[in-house]
């Protein structure tokens, strides 16, 4: 079954899809879907007020969001199965608390992409905002599973408090990548930005370039990258272009943050300090 | 039935279900990967002695291995999933882990798995760490040249063990040349292994014997030096016999390997090709030589 939701008009303020589990649309009638509640500027609306709804036969379960999707917040909130495709940009909190299925965003995503997700896969073809894969406000634990792929750049605090899973960014990141990370893996094929891994306990940050490391990180020689090459292979199969030489050379390794536990690591193919 | 003038005995090989795993061993160079695989395959000749049979598979290019390094396939067969897990733990830990630059990955997707990596990680003494990618858990164990990386879980498949052929020759040289040609044919079949040294067994055995506590003993009916003392199965002009034991990841794999091996072995100096069985009472699979040759034309 394929559910097509086309935004009817160009809104200038966010529309919240908070509470709509798009996995739950499969099996509903057009009328049922149109009567689901939405929120816009504090007003209670229905899906039918904001979207044109079409149902089509399909071998797989898919929701297609099209039109001006840039201000749609909470797309794929709590997604647990099926595939959701956002044809353009997505607003903040896309994939929040997602635990399965696949969320594809053809454009860019706003802040808090995949916050508190525990499973499934998100692929953003454009940029992601700040706090991607991080913890919810007031929580210490970020994403606990799943995969987030960002084909362009990511904002700050990428994977903040991350507990498990993989975030891969094809471009650059801003500051505080992997801050207070508990475990998991973050790969940034470009520049990782300032102060990566601040307060990290365990886990791996892999960067194309890092400008400097914080005082809590110590040089730990060269990495033995057998596990990393497996990840790079997997990313290549998922459409990432791996920089030349990454399969052959071993990155430099820093362990840290020793102000916390020192069990984490930063691997960098280029260290410019 | 004759092939190239060699008599193919109208009999069958008796084979058994076996549990198997496929390991992909990688290292910085093909030679190092091969060395680690050979060490892990060490003395896994017959389940009679060590509850495991193993053989090398193909060498792999970096483009097809999990960590983009040269690789070597190793097949391990045992008579139960439990025994196989035991052997995986033992052989990965004793042979692959200490081999320079090595890593060890699962090469078989299967609903049935075992987790030797979950035990081997303790070699890390608390310094081990894991990576989890789409349900696949890897363990990273710090060692003195970097890290030993291995999969936590290895797939277990149901294969077939005990396919066999006995090649009778007019002398040792002729029998050995035929056996070597047959082993080359066996190793061309993906998934098939010939676990004996060089793929060739000079000591066909029978279960038990006259002495207590002996699990297997020489099969006197194939021993040329005993032909005047026992009821022999040797042809009058045969003076040397070599056995080929074949395990495979399916019955088709074993029968294909056996048919190829028979054809490769039928050359001047071979008097008969036959197979070993226990009267059909023990093994689930009865592989009739004439039938597999008819079903798998040259």
GROMACS .gro file of N, CA, C and O in nm, chain A residues 114-194:
model
  324
  114UNK      N    1   1.625   1.225   1.400
  114UNK     CA    2   1.653   1.094   1.461
  114UNK      C    3   1.686   1.101   1.608
  114UNK      O    4   1.749   1.010   1.663
  115UNK      N    5   1.643   1.207   1.674
  115UNK     CA    6   1.667   1.214   1.818
  115UNK      C    7   1.597   1.097   1.888
  115UNK      O    8   1.484   1.064   1.857
  116UNK      N    9   1.668   1.034   1.978
  116UNK     CA   10   1.615   0.923   2.059
  116UNK      C   11   1.568   0.807   1.973
  116UNK      O   12   1.487   0.726   2.017
  117UNK      N   13   1.620   0.793   1.855
  117UNK     CA   14   1.579   0.676   1.774
  117UNK      C   15   1.644   0.549   1.829
  117UNK      O   16   1.752   0.555   1.889
  118UNK      N   17   1.578   0.438   1.809
  118UNK     CA   18   1.632   0.312   1.862
  118UNK      C   19   1.649   0.206   1.754
  118UNK      O   20   1.703   0.099   1.780
  119UNK      N   21   1.603   0.233   1.633
  119UNK     CA   22   1.618   0.135   1.526
  119UNK      C   23   1.574   0.193   1.395
  119UNK      O   24   1.522   0.304   1.387
  120UNK      N   25   1.596   0.116   1.288
  120UNK     CA   26   1.559   0.163   1.155
  120UNK      C   27   1.670   0.243   1.090
  120UNK      O   28   1.782   0.248   1.141
  121UNK      N   29   1.636   0.303   0.978
  121UNK     CA   30   1.738   0.371   0.899
  121UNK      C   31   1.683   0.503   0.846
  121UNK      O   32   1.571   0.508   0.795
  122UNK      N   33   1.763   0.607   0.860
  122UNK     CA   34   1.728   0.738   0.804
  122UNK      C   35   1.835   0.775   0.702
  122UNK      O   36   1.954   0.763   0.730
  123UNK      N   37   1.792   0.816   0.587
  123UNK     CA   38   1.888   0.865   0.487
  123UNK      C   39   1.844   1.004   0.440
  123UNK      O   40   1.736   1.021   0.385
  124UNK      N   41   1.929   1.100   0.467
  124UNK     CA   42   1.904   1.238   0.425
  124UNK      C   43   1.998   1.269   0.310
  124UNK      O   44   2.120   1.256   0.324
  125UNK      N   45   1.943   1.309   0.199
  125UNK     CA   46   2.029   1.336   0.083
  125UNK      C   47   2.091   1.475   0.090
  125UNK      O   48   2.191   1.501   0.023
  126UNK      N   49   2.033   1.565   0.166
  126UNK     CA   50   2.090   1.698   0.183
  126UNK      C   51   2.162   1.709   0.317
  126UNK      O   52   2.231   1.616   0.359
  127UNK      N   53   2.146   1.823   0.383
  127UNK     CA   54   2.211   1.847   0.513
  127UNK      C   55   2.118   1.805   0.627
  127UNK      O   56   1.998   1.791   0.610
  128UNK      N   57   2.177   1.787   0.744
  128UNK     CA   58   2.094   1.773   0.864
  128UNK      C   59   2.130   1.889   0.957
  128UNK      O   60   2.242   1.941   0.952
  129UNK      N   61   2.034   1.926   1.041
  129UNK     CA   62   2.057   2.038   1.133
  129UNK      C   63   2.135   1.995   1.257
  129UNK      O   64   2.207   1.894   1.255
  130UNK      N   65   2.118   2.069   1.364
  130UNK     CA   66   2.188   2.039   1.489
  130UNK      C   67   2.121   1.923   1.562
  130UNK      O   68   2.006   1.890   1.538
  131UNK      N   69   2.194   1.862   1.652
  131UNK     CA   70   2.143   1.759   1.743
  131UNK      C   71   2.095   1.633   1.671
  131UNK      O   72   2.006   1.564   1.718
  132UNK      N   73   2.151   1.606   1.558
  132UNK     CA   74   2.111   1.485   1.484
  132UNK      C   75   2.150   1.361   1.566
  132UNK      O   76   2.265   1.347   1.609
  133UNK      N   77   2.056   1.269   1.589
  133UNK     CA   78   2.084   1.146   1.662
  133UNK      C   79   2.116   1.168   1.809
  133UNK      O   80   2.170   1.079   1.876
  134UNK      N   81   2.087   1.284   1.859
  134UNK     CA   82   2.126   1.318   1.997
  134UNK      C   83   2.015   1.280   2.095
  134UNK      O   84   1.917   1.214   2.060
  135UNK      N   85   2.034   1.323   2.219
  135UNK     CA   86   1.936   1.294   2.325
  135UNK      C   87   1.825   1.398   2.321
  135UNK      O   88   1.844   1.511   2.276
  136UNK      N   89   1.711   1.359   2.369
  136UNK     CA   90   1.601   1.455   2.383
  136UNK      C   91   1.638   1.555   2.492
  136UNK      O   92   1.718   1.525   2.581
  137UNK      N   93   1.577   1.670   2.487
  137UNK     CA   94   1.603   1.771   2.590
  137UNK      C   95   1.577   1.711   2.727
  137UNK      O   96   1.473   1.648   2.751
  138UNK      N   97   1.671   1.727   2.817
  138UNK     CA   98   1.655   1.676   2.953
  138UNK      C   99   1.700   1.532   2.970
  138UNK      O  100   1.708   1.481   3.082
  139UNK      N  101   1.732   1.465   2.859
  139UNK     CA  102   1.778   1.326   2.868
  139UNK      C  103   1.929   1.321   2.846
  139UNK      O  104   1.988   1.411   2.784
  140UNK      N  105   1.992   1.215   2.895
  140UNK     CA  106   2.136   1.203   2.875
  140UNK      C  107   2.170   1.104   2.764
  140UNK      O  108   2.282   1.103   2.714
  141UNK      N  109   2.075   1.021   2.727
  141UNK     CA  110   2.104   0.915   2.630
  141UNK      C  111   2.048   0.952   2.493
  141UNK      O  112   1.928   0.978   2.480
  142UNK      N  113   2.134   0.953   2.392
  142UNK     CA  114   2.090   0.983   2.257
  142UNK      C  115   2.039   0.860   2.188
  142UNK      O  116   1.983   0.771   2.252
  143UNK      N  117   2.060   0.852   2.059
  143UNK     CA  118   2.005   0.737   1.986
  143UNK      C  119   2.061   0.607   2.042
  143UNK      O  120   2.178   0.599   2.081
  144UNK      N  121   1.978   0.504   2.047
  144UNK     CA  122   2.021   0.377   2.104
  144UNK      C  123   2.027   0.266   2.000
  144UNK      O  124   2.045   0.149   2.035
  145UNK      N  125   2.011   0.300   1.874
  145UNK     CA  126   2.021   0.199   1.770
  145UNK      C  127   1.981   0.258   1.637
  145UNK      O  128   1.931   0.370   1.629
  146UNK      N  129   2.006   0.183   1.531
  146UNK     CA  130   1.969   0.227   1.398
  146UNK      C  131   2.082   0.300   1.328
  146UNK      O  132   2.194   0.310   1.380
  147UNK      N  133   2.050   0.350   1.211
  147UNK     CA  134   2.151   0.412   1.125
  147UNK      C  135   2.097   0.544   1.071
  147UNK      O  136   1.982   0.553   1.030
  148UNK      N  137   2.181   0.648   1.076
  148UNK     CA  138   2.147   0.775   1.012
  148UNK      C  139   2.257   0.806   0.910
  148UNK      O  140   2.375   0.811   0.944
  149UNK      N  141   2.217   0.823   0.786
  149UNK     CA  142   2.311   0.859   0.681
  149UNK      C  143   2.278   0.999   0.632
  149UNK      O  144   2.163   1.028   0.598
  150UNK      N  145   2.377   1.084   0.629
  150UNK     CA  146   2.359   1.222   0.581
  150UNK      C  147   2.453   1.240   0.463
  150UNK      O  148   2.575   1.234   0.478
  151UNK      N  149   2.395   1.263   0.347
  151UNK     CA  150   2.479   1.267   0.226
  151UNK      C  151   2.547   1.401   0.206
  151UNK      O  152   2.625   1.416   0.113
  152UNK      N  153   2.517   1.499   0.288
  152UNK     CA  154   2.588   1.628   0.277
  152UNK      C  155   2.647   1.663   0.414
  152UNK      O  156   2.717   1.581   0.471
  153UNK      N  157   2.614   1.780   0.468
  153UNK     CA  158   2.677   1.823   0.593
  153UNK      C  159   2.582   1.809   0.713
  153UNK      O  160   2.460   1.801   0.695
  154UNK      N  161   2.639   1.809   0.831
  154UNK     CA  162   2.558   1.800   0.953
  154UNK      C  163   2.591   1.917   1.044
  154UNK      O  164   2.701   1.973   1.038
  155UNK      N  165   2.496   1.951   1.130
  155UNK     CA  166   2.514   2.064   1.221
  155UNK      C  167   2.592   2.025   1.345
  155UNK      O  168   2.666   1.926   1.347
  156UNK      N  169   2.572   2.100   1.451
  156UNK     CA  170   2.649   2.078   1.574
  156UNK      C  171   2.584   1.970   1.660
  156UNK      O  172   2.469   1.931   1.639
  157UNK      N  173   2.661   1.925   1.757
  157UNK     CA  174   2.613   1.825   1.855
  157UNK      C  175   2.560   1.698   1.789
  157UNK      O  176   2.468   1.635   1.837
  158UNK      N  177   2.621   1.664   1.680
  158UNK     CA  178   2.584   1.540   1.611
  158UNK      C  179   2.607   1.421   1.706
  158UNK      O  180   2.716   1.405   1.761
  159UNK      N  181   2.503   1.340   1.725
  159UNK     CA  182   2.518   1.221   1.809
  159UNK      C  183   2.545   1.252   1.955
  159UNK      O  184   2.608   1.170   2.025
  160UNK      N  185   2.500   1.364   2.003
  160UNK     CA  186   2.522   1.397   2.144
  160UNK      C  187   2.458   1.294   2.237
  160UNK      O  188   2.340   1.267   2.229
  161UNK      N  189   2.538   1.232   2.322
  161UNK     CA  190   2.485   1.131   2.414
  161UNK      C  191   2.451   0.999   2.348
  161UNK      O  192   2.390   0.912   2.410
  162UNK      N  193   2.496   0.982   2.227
  162UNK     CA  194   2.462   0.859   2.151
  162UNK      C  195   2.501   0.734   2.231
  162UNK      O  196   2.607   0.728   2.291
  163UNK      N  197   2.414   0.633   2.228
  163UNK     CA  198   2.439   0.512   2.304
  163UNK      C  199   2.476   0.393   2.215
  163UNK      O  200   2.554   0.307   2.253
  164UNK      N  201   2.419   0.388   2.095
  164UNK     CA  202   2.444   0.275   2.006
  164UNK      C  203   2.403   0.316   1.865
  164UNK      O  204   2.322   0.407   1.848
  165UNK      N  205   2.454   0.248   1.763
  165UNK     CA  206   2.412   0.276   1.627
  165UNK      C  207   2.521   0.344   1.547
  165UNK      O  208   2.637   0.352   1.590
  166UNK      N  209   2.484   0.390   1.430
  166UNK     CA  210   2.579   0.449   1.337
  166UNK      C  211   2.522   0.578   1.279
  166UNK      O  212   2.405   0.582   1.237
  167UNK      N  213   2.605   0.683   1.280
  167UNK     CA  214   2.573   0.804   1.205
  167UNK      C  215   2.689   0.827   1.109
  167UNK      O  216   2.806   0.824   1.150
  168UNK      N  217   2.656   0.844   0.983
  168UNK     CA  218   2.761   0.872   0.884
  168UNK      C  219   2.725   0.998   0.808
  168UNK      O  220   2.612   1.015   0.764
  169UNK      N  221   2.823   1.085   0.796
  169UNK     CA  222   2.804   1.214   0.728
  169UNK      C  223   2.906   1.222   0.614
  169UNK      O  224   3.026   1.206   0.637
  170UNK      N  225   2.855   1.246   0.496
  170UNK     CA  226   2.945   1.248   0.380
  170UNK      C  227   3.029   1.376   0.375
  170UNK      O  228   3.140   1.376   0.324
  171UNK      N  229   2.975   1.485   0.428
  171UNK     CA  230   3.045   1.612   0.424
  171UNK      C  231   3.109   1.648   0.557
  171UNK      O  232   3.177   1.565   0.618
  172UNK      N  233   3.085   1.770   0.600
  172UNK     CA  234   3.146   1.821   0.724
  172UNK      C  235   3.044   1.826   0.838
  172UNK      O  236   2.924   1.826   0.815
  173UNK      N  237   3.097   1.836   0.959
  173UNK     CA  238   3.011   1.854   1.077
  173UNK      C  239   3.053   1.984   1.145
  173UNK      O  240   3.165   2.031   1.127
  174UNK      N  241   2.964   2.034   1.226
  174UNK     CA  242   3.001   2.151   1.308
  174UNK      C  243   3.052   2.102   1.445
  174UNK      O  244   3.078   1.985   1.462
  175UNK      N  245   3.061   2.192   1.540
  175UNK     CA  246   3.130   2.159   1.664
  175UNK      C  247   3.052   2.058   1.751
  175UNK      O  248   2.935   2.037   1.733
  176UNK      N  249   3.126   2.003   1.847
  176UNK     CA  250   3.072   1.913   1.950
  176UNK      C  251   3.015   1.782   1.895
  176UNK      O  252   2.919   1.729   1.949
  177UNK      N  253   3.074   1.732   1.790
  177UNK     CA  254   3.030   1.601   1.742
  177UNK      C  255   3.059   1.495   1.849
  177UNK      O  256   3.168   1.491   1.905
  178UNK      N  257   2.961   1.411   1.877
  178UNK     CA  258   2.980   1.302   1.973
  178UNK      C  259   2.997   1.349   2.117
  178UNK      O  260   3.054   1.276   2.200
  179UNK      N  261   2.948   1.466   2.147
  179UNK     CA  262   2.962   1.516   2.285
  179UNK      C  263   2.888   1.424   2.381
  179UNK      O  264   2.775   1.384   2.356
  180UNK      N  265   2.955   1.386   2.487
  180UNK     CA  266   2.897   1.301   2.592
  180UNK      C  267   2.844   1.169   2.537
  180UNK      O  268   2.750   1.110   2.590
  181UNK      N  269   2.907   1.125   2.433
  181UNK     CA  270   2.866   0.999   2.369
  181UNK      C  271   2.892   0.882   2.465
  181UNK      O  272   2.994   0.879   2.533
  182UNK      N  273   2.801   0.787   2.467
  182UNK     CA  274   2.816   0.670   2.555
  182UNK      C  275   2.877   0.552   2.480
  182UNK      O  276   2.953   0.474   2.535
  183UNK      N  277   2.840   0.537   2.354
  183UNK     CA  278   2.894   0.431   2.268
  183UNK      C  279   2.840   0.456   2.128
  183UNK      O  280   2.767   0.552   2.106
  184UNK      N  281   2.873   0.366   2.034
  184UNK     CA  282   2.826   0.382   1.898
  184UNK      C  283   2.936   0.434   1.808
  184UNK      O  284   3.053   0.446   1.849
  185UNK      N  285   2.900   0.466   1.685
  185UNK     CA  286   2.998   0.506   1.585
  185UNK      C  287   2.948   0.626   1.505
  185UNK      O  288   2.834   0.626   1.459
  186UNK      N  289   3.034   0.726   1.492
  186UNK     CA  290   3.002   0.840   1.407
  186UNK      C  291   3.116   0.856   1.306
  186UNK      O  292   3.232   0.865   1.345
  187UNK      N  293   3.080   0.853   1.179
  187UNK     CA  294   3.180   0.876   1.074
  187UNK      C  295   3.148   1.006   1.004
  187UNK      O  296   3.034   1.029   0.963
  188UNK      N  297   3.249   1.088   0.988
  188UNK     CA  298   3.234   1.213   0.915
  188UNK      C  299   3.345   1.214   0.811
  188UNK      O  300   3.462   1.223   0.845
  189UNK      N  301   3.308   1.202   0.686
  189UNK     CA  302   3.411   1.189   0.584
  189UNK      C  303   3.485   1.321   0.559
  189UNK      O  304   3.593   1.323   0.502
  190UNK      N  305   3.426   1.431   0.602
  190UNK     CA  306   3.491   1.560   0.586
  190UNK      C  307   3.554   1.608   0.716
  190UNK      O  308   3.616   1.530   0.788
  191UNK      N  309   3.536   1.736   0.744
  191UNK     CA  310   3.592   1.794   0.866
  191UNK      C  311   3.493   1.776   0.981
  191UNK      O  312   3.375   1.804   0.966
  192UNK      N  313   3.544   1.733   1.094
  192UNK     CA  314   3.454   1.702   1.205
  192UNK      C  315   3.420   1.824   1.291
  192UNK      O  316   3.340   1.815   1.382
  193UNK      N  317   3.477   1.935   1.264
  193UNK     CA  318   3.444   2.054   1.343
  193UNK      C  319   3.519   2.057   1.475
  193UNK      O  320   3.597   1.967   1.508
  194UNK      N  321   3.494   2.160   1.551
  194UNK     CA  322   3.570   2.182   1.675
  194UNK      C  323   3.524   2.090   1.788
  194UNK      O  324   3.409   2.050   1.793
   0.00000   0.00000   0.00000
